[in-house]
Coordinates of C-alpha atoms in Angstrom, one line a residue:
Chain A
M1 CA 12.1 21.6 -10.3
I2 CA 8.6 20.4 -9.5
F3 CA 9.6 17.0 -10.8
L4 CA 12.6 17.0 -8.4
A5 CA 10.2 17.8 -5.5
L6 CA 7.9 15.0 -6.5
I7 CA 10.8 12.5 -6.7
L8 CA 12.1 13.6 -3.3
V9 CA 8.8 13.3 -1.6
F10 CA 7.8 9.9 -3.0
A11 CA 11.2 8.3 -3.0
E12 CA 11.3 9.0 0.8
M13 CA 7.9 7.4 1.2
S14 CA 9.0 4.4 -0.8
I15 CA 11.7 3.5 1.8
L16 CA 9.6 4.3 4.8
A17 CA 6.5 2.3 3.6
V18 CA 6.9 -0.3 6.3
G19 CA 4.0 -2.7 5.9
G20 CA 2.8 -0.9 2.7
V21 CA 2.2 2.5 1.3
A22 CA -0.8 3.1 3.7
S23 CA 1.6 3.4 6.6
T24 CA 3.1 6.6 5.0
L25 CA -0.2 8.4 4.3
P26 CA 0.0 10.9 7.1
A27 CA 3.6 11.7 6.2
M28 CA 2.7 11.9 2.6
A29 CA -0.3 14.2 3.3
R30 CA 1.8 16.5 5.5
A31 CA 4.5 16.8 2.8
V32 CA 1.9 17.5 0.2
V33 CA -0.1 20.0 2.3
A34 CA 3.0 21.8 3.5
R35 CA 4.0 22.4 -0.2
H36 CA 0.5 23.7 -0.8
W37 CA -0.1 21.1 -3.5
L38 CA -3.4 19.9 -1.9
T39 CA -5.5 20.7 1.1
A40 CA -6.2 17.8 3.6
P41 CA -9.8 17.2 2.3
Q42 CA -8.4 17.1 -1.3
F43 CA -5.9 14.6 -0.2
A44 CA -8.7 12.5 1.3
A45 CA -10.7 12.8 -1.9
L46 CA -7.7 11.6 -4.0
F47 CA -7.2 8.8 -1.6
G48 CA -10.8 7.7 -2.1
L49 CA -10.3 7.8 -5.9
A50 CA -7.2 5.8 -5.6
Q51 CA -9.0 3.2 -3.5
A52 CA -11.8 3.0 -6.0
S53 CA -9.3 2.4 -8.9
P54 CA -7.8 -0.9 -10.1
G55 CA -4.2 -1.9 -9.2
P56 CA -2.2 -2.0 -6.1
N57 CA -2.6 0.3 -3.2
M58 CA -0.3 3.1 -4.3
M59 CA -2.0 5.0 -7.0
I60 CA -2.5 8.0 -4.8
S61 CA 1.1 9.0 -5.9
T62 CA -0.1 9.0 -9.5
L63 CA -3.1 11.3 -8.6
I64 CA -0.9 13.7 -6.6
G65 CA 1.7 13.8 -9.4
L66 CA -1.0 14.4 -12.0
H67 CA -2.5 17.2 -9.9
V68 CA 0.8 18.9 -9.4
A69 CA 2.4 18.4 -12.8
G70 CA 0.1 16.7 -15.3
I71 CA 0.6 13.3 -16.8
A72 CA 4.4 13.5 -16.7
G73 CA 4.1 14.4 -13.0
G74 CA 1.8 11.4 -12.4
L75 CA 4.3 9.0 -14.0
V76 CA 7.3 10.5 -12.2
A77 CA 5.6 10.3 -8.8
T78 CA 4.6 6.7 -9.5
A79 CA 8.1 5.7 -10.5
A80 CA 9.6 7.5 -7.5
L81 CA 7.3 5.6 -5.2
I82 CA 8.1 2.2 -6.5
G83 CA 11.7 2.8 -7.6
P84 CA 13.7 2.6 -4.3
S85 CA 11.5 -0.1 -2.7
S86 CA 11.7 -2.3 -5.9
A87 CA 15.5 -1.9 -6.1
L88 CA 15.8 -2.8 -2.5
T89 CA 13.5 -5.8 -3.0
I90 CA 15.5 -7.1 -6.0
V91 CA 18.7 -7.0 -4.0
A92 CA 17.0 -8.7 -1.0
A93 CA 15.4 -11.3 -3.1
G94 CA 18.8 -12.2 -4.5
V95 CA 20.2 -12.9 -1.0
W96 CA 17.0 -14.1 0.6
E97 CA 18.3 -17.7 0.7
R98 CA 21.1 -16.5 2.9
F99 CA 19.1 -14.6 5.4
R100 CA 15.8 -16.4 5.3
E101 CA 16.5 -18.4 8.4
A102 CA 18.6 -15.8 10.1
R103 CA 17.5 -15.0 13.6
W104 CA 17.8 -11.3 13.1
R105 CA 15.4 -11.5 10.2
R106 CA 12.7 -13.3 12.3
V107 CA 13.2 -11.0 15.2
L108 CA 12.8 -8.0 12.9
Q109 CA 9.7 -9.5 11.3
V110 CA 8.0 -9.9 14.7
A111 CA 9.1 -6.4 15.8
I112 CA 7.7 -4.7 12.6
A113 CA 4.2 -6.1 13.0
P114 CA 3.0 -3.8 15.8
I115 CA 4.8 -0.8 14.2
T116 CA 2.8 -1.4 11.0
G117 CA -0.3 -1.6 13.1
G118 CA 0.4 1.7 14.9
L119 CA 1.2 3.4 11.6
L120 CA -2.0 2.1 10.0
L121 CA -4.1 3.3 12.9
A122 CA -2.4 6.7 12.6
A123 CA -3.2 6.7 8.9
S124 CA -6.8 6.0 9.7
A125 CA -7.0 8.7 12.3
Y126 CA -5.6 11.2 9.8
L127 CA -7.9 10.2 6.9
V128 CA -11.0 10.1 9.1
R129 CA -10.2 13.6 10.3
A130 CA -9.5 14.8 6.8
A131 CA -12.6 13.2 5.3
D132 CA -15.2 13.6 8.0
H133 CA -16.5 17.2 8.4
G134 CA -20.0 16.6 9.7
W135 CA -22.3 13.9 11.0
R136 CA -23.2 12.7 7.5
T137 CA -19.6 11.8 6.5
A138 CA -18.9 10.5 10.0
A139 CA -21.9 8.2 9.6
I140 CA -20.6 6.9 6.2
T141 CA -17.2 6.2 7.7
G142 CA -18.7 4.4 10.7
A143 CA -21.0 2.3 8.6
V144 CA -18.3 1.3 6.1
T145 CA -15.9 0.4 9.0
L146 CA -18.5 -1.8 10.6
L147 CA -19.6 -3.4 7.3
A148 CA -16.0 -4.0 6.3
L149 CA -15.2 -5.6 9.7
K150 CA -18.3 -7.7 10.1
T151 CA -19.3 -8.7 6.5
R152 CA -17.6 -10.0 3.4
L153 CA -19.0 -7.3 1.2
H154 CA -16.7 -6.3 -1.6
P155 CA -14.8 -3.1 -0.8
L156 CA -15.9 -1.5 -4.1
L157 CA -19.5 -2.0 -3.1
L158 CA -18.9 -0.2 0.1
L159 CA -17.2 2.7 -1.6
A160 CA -20.1 2.9 -4.1
A161 CA -22.5 3.0 -1.2
G162 CA -20.4 5.9 0.3
V163 CA -20.6 7.8 -3.0
V164 CA -24.4 7.3 -3.2
A165 CA -24.8 8.4 0.4
G166 CA -22.6 11.4 -0.2
V167 CA -24.8 12.6 -3.1
I168 CA -28.1 11.7 -1.4
G169 CA -27.2 13.4 1.8
Y170 CA -27.0 16.7 0.1
V171 CA -29.7 16.6 -2.5
Chain B
M1 CA 12.4 -30.6 -9.7
P2 CA 11.1 -27.5 -7.8
A3 CA 8.6 -25.4 -9.6
E4 CA 10.8 -22.4 -9.5
S5 CA 13.6 -23.8 -11.6
Q6 CA 12.1 -23.1 -15.1
R7 CA 13.2 -19.7 -16.4
L8 CA 10.3 -17.6 -17.7
S9 CA 10.4 -15.3 -20.7
H10 CA 9.7 -11.6 -20.6
A11 CA 6.4 -12.2 -22.5
Q12 CA 5.3 -14.7 -19.9
L13 CA 6.2 -12.4 -17.0
F14 CA 4.4 -9.5 -18.7
Q15 CA 1.2 -11.4 -19.4
A16 CA 0.8 -12.9 -16.0
F17 CA 1.3 -9.6 -14.1
F18 CA -0.8 -7.8 -16.7
V19 CA -3.8 -10.0 -16.0
A20 CA -3.3 -9.8 -12.2
G21 CA -3.0 -6.1 -12.3
L22 CA -6.2 -5.8 -14.3
S23 CA -8.2 -8.0 -12.0
G24 CA -7.1 -6.3 -8.9
F25 CA -9.1 -3.3 -7.8
G26 CA -6.9 -3.0 -4.7
A27 CA -6.8 -6.8 -4.1
V28 CA -4.2 -7.9 -6.6
L29 CA -2.8 -10.6 -4.3
P30 CA -5.5 -13.3 -4.7
F31 CA -5.3 -13.1 -8.5
L32 CA -1.6 -13.1 -8.5
R33 CA -1.5 -16.2 -6.4
R34 CA -4.1 -17.9 -8.5
I35 CA -2.2 -17.3 -11.7
I36 CA 1.3 -18.2 -10.4
V37 CA 0.5 -21.1 -8.1
E38 CA -2.6 -22.7 -9.5
R39 CA -2.9 -21.8 -13.2
R40 CA 0.7 -21.7 -14.4
Q41 CA 2.3 -23.6 -11.5
W42 CA 5.3 -21.4 -11.7
Q43 CA 5.7 -21.7 -7.9
T44 CA 4.4 -24.0 -5.3
A45 CA 2.1 -22.6 -2.6
A46 CA 5.0 -22.7 -0.1
E47 CA 7.4 -20.9 -2.5
F48 CA 4.8 -18.2 -3.2
T49 CA 4.0 -17.6 0.5
D50 CA 7.7 -17.5 1.2
L51 CA 8.6 -14.9 -1.4
F52 CA 5.5 -12.9 -0.6
S53 CA 6.3 -12.7 3.0
L54 CA 9.7 -11.3 2.1
C55 CA 7.8 -8.7 0.0
Q56 CA 5.6 -7.7 2.9
F57 CA 8.6 -7.5 5.3
L58 CA 10.4 -5.0 3.0
P59 CA 9.2 -1.5 2.6
G60 CA 6.9 -0.7 -0.3
P61 CA 3.7 -1.9 -1.8
N62 CA 3.8 -5.7 -1.4
T63 CA 2.5 -6.8 -4.8
V64 CA 4.8 -4.3 -6.5
N65 CA 7.7 -5.7 -4.5
F66 CA 6.6 -9.2 -5.5
A67 CA 6.6 -8.2 -9.2
A68 CA 10.1 -6.9 -8.8
A69 CA 11.4 -9.9 -6.9
F70 CA 9.7 -12.5 -9.1
G71 CA 10.6 -10.8 -12.3
S72 CA 14.2 -10.4 -11.3
R73 CA 14.6 -14.0 -10.4
H74 CA 13.8 -15.0 -14.0
R75 CA 15.2 -12.2 -16.1
G76 CA 17.2 -9.9 -13.8
V77 CA 16.5 -6.2 -13.8
S78 CA 14.8 -6.3 -17.2
G79 CA 12.5 -9.0 -15.9
A80 CA 11.6 -7.0 -12.9
M81 CA 10.8 -4.0 -15.0
T82 CA 8.7 -6.1 -17.4
A83 CA 6.7 -7.5 -14.5
L84 CA 6.3 -4.1 -12.9
F85 CA 5.2 -2.6 -16.2
G86 CA 2.7 -5.4 -16.8
L87 CA 1.3 -5.0 -13.3
L88 CA 1.0 -1.2 -13.4
A89 CA 0.5 -0.1 -17.1
V90 CA -3.3 -0.4 -17.3
P91 CA -4.0 0.7 -13.6
V92 CA -1.8 3.7 -14.0
A93 CA -3.5 4.6 -17.3
I94 CA -6.9 4.3 -15.8
V95 CA -5.9 6.3 -12.8
L96 CA -4.5 9.1 -15.0
I97 CA -7.8 9.2 -16.8
V98 CA -9.8 9.3 -13.6
G99 CA -7.5 11.9 -12.2
T100 CA -7.9 14.1 -15.2
L101 CA -11.7 13.9 -14.9
Y102 CA -11.3 14.9 -11.2
E103 CA -9.2 17.9 -12.2
R104 CA -11.8 18.9 -14.7
F105 CA -15.0 18.2 -12.8
G106 CA -14.0 17.8 -9.2
A107 CA -15.3 21.2 -8.2
L108 CA -18.9 20.7 -9.4
P109 CA -21.2 20.4 -6.4
A110 CA -22.6 17.0 -7.2
V111 CA -19.2 15.6 -7.9
N112 CA -17.8 17.2 -4.8
H113 CA -20.4 15.6 -2.6
A114 CA -19.9 12.2 -4.3
L115 CA -16.2 12.5 -3.7
G116 CA -16.8 13.5 -0.1
G117 CA -18.8 10.3 0.4
L118 CA -16.1 8.3 -1.4
A119 CA -13.4 9.8 0.9
A120 CA -15.5 9.1 4.0
G121 CA -16.0 5.5 2.8
A122 CA -12.3 5.0 1.9
S123 CA -11.3 6.2 5.4
G124 CA -13.7 3.7 6.8
L125 CA -12.1 0.9 4.8
I126 CA -8.7 1.8 5.9
L127 CA -9.8 2.0 9.5
A128 CA -11.2 -1.5 9.2
T129 CA -8.0 -2.7 7.6
A130 CA -5.9 -1.0 10.4
L131 CA -8.1 -2.7 13.0
K132 CA -7.7 -6.1 11.3
I133 CA -4.0 -5.8 11.0
A134 CA -3.3 -4.2 14.4
G135 CA -5.8 -6.5 16.1
P136 CA -3.5 -9.4 16.9
S137 CA -0.9 -6.9 18.3
L138 CA -3.5 -5.4 20.6
R139 CA -4.2 -8.5 22.6
R140 CA -0.8 -8.8 24.4
W141 CA 0.8 -6.1 26.3
A142 CA 4.2 -6.1 24.6
P143 CA 3.1 -5.5 21.0
L144 CA 0.2 -3.3 22.3
A145 CA 2.8 -1.0 23.9
V146 CA 4.6 -0.7 20.6
V147 CA 1.4 0.1 18.8
V148 CA 0.5 2.8 21.3
L149 CA 4.1 4.2 21.2
T150 CA 4.1 4.3 17.3
F151 CA 0.6 5.9 17.3
A152 CA 1.6 8.4 19.9
L153 CA 4.8 9.4 18.2
F154 CA 3.3 9.7 14.7
A155 CA -0.3 10.8 15.1
V156 CA -0.2 12.6 18.5
L157 CA 3.2 14.2 18.6
G158 CA 3.4 14.4 14.8
L159 CA 7.0 13.4 14.6
P160 CA 8.4 12.8 11.1
L161 CA 8.1 9.2 10.0
P162 CA 11.8 8.4 9.8
L163 CA 12.2 9.5 13.4
V164 CA 9.1 7.5 14.5
I165 CA 10.6 4.3 12.9
A166 CA 14.1 5.1 14.3
I167 CA 12.6 5.2 17.8
A168 CA 9.9 2.5 17.6
L169 CA 12.0 -0.1 15.8
P170 CA 14.8 -0.5 18.4
V171 CA 12.2 -0.5 21.2
S172 CA 10.1 -3.2 19.5
V173 CA 13.2 -5.3 18.7
G174 CA 14.3 -4.9 22.3
I175 CA 11.0 -6.1 23.6
V176 CA 11.0 -9.1 21.3
L177 CA 14.5 -10.0 22.4
L178 CA 13.7 -9.6 26.1
R179 CA 10.6 -11.7 25.8
A180 CA 12.5 -14.4 23.9
K181 CA 14.8 -15.0 26.9

C-alpha cells in the first residue's frame, strides 16, 4: 500500500511540474507532511541533500521514497515522478513538427513563464521557512542567495559553505 | 542532410546520457549540449535548442524530458528508456547511498547541524533561481500580475497545485491574447 501512496503522490507531481520539479515542492512537501512521512525541516534537509547530489533536479523523490519504504521505495518514487511526464513528452515530441508553429503553442509558452516564476517563488518561500529557524540559518540563506545572484561561484561551493557554516555556528 | 537523420543505437544513446548524467551535479544541461551538439554532432545547435524548449514547455524535469524525447526519436520507447536509464542510473545509485547514510547518521548533532546549513544554503540557491527566472516577468505589469496571482493562490491561500494552475493558466492566456490584439 505504501508503494501505491508513493506512486500517487509523485505521479501527480509529475504532471503538475510546470517549468520543472521545483515548482511542485510546496505541494510535494504538503503531501508528504500530511501523511506524516516527514516533518517540514526534514523535507528541507532532504531537499538540500538532493541539491548537493549529481543528476537532474528531481532526486528528492528518491530520498523521500527511500525514507518511507527503503530502496524499493526510492526507485518506485523516482519512476513515478518521471513516468507520466516522460510518456507525455514522448507523445508530444512525436507530433512536435505539427504543433511547433501553432499559435496556441506560442501563446501557451508565453503564458506559462510567469506561472513558473510564481510557483518557484512560492517554492522558495516554503523552503526558506522550513529551513530557516534562527538568525544563523537565515544568514546562510541570505548569503547564498546574494552570492548566487551576484557571482558565478559554483552552486556546490555555495552549498559546501552552507554546510561548514552550519557546523561552525554551533560548535 | 540534417544532423538528426542518422539513427543512433541503444549503446550510443546510453553512453551519451550516462556521461552527461555523471557530469551534472544539478546542471546536466551544459554537458548534454556539449556532447550532443559539439562532440558527437548528433544535432545542430538550433535542433537542440528547439527540442529542449519543447522539453521545458512540458511538465517534468527538463533534462529527463529531453532524454525521453531524444531517445524515442531514435529507438522509440526502448530508446527513451535507454536514455533515461543512462542519465539516471548512477545519480540515483549515489542518492540512494547518500540517503541511506542520512537515515543512519542524520540524527547525530554534528550531522544535523551540517544538514541544517545545507538546507539553508539550498533554499538560498532556489530563491536565487526563482528570482532569476521570475525576474523578466516582474518588469511588466501583465506577467507581474500573473506571478503575484500564482504566488497568492499557492503560497498565501495554500490552494492545491492543480487548482492554482487551473485558475492561473486561463488568466495568463487571456492576458497574453488581450495584449496581442
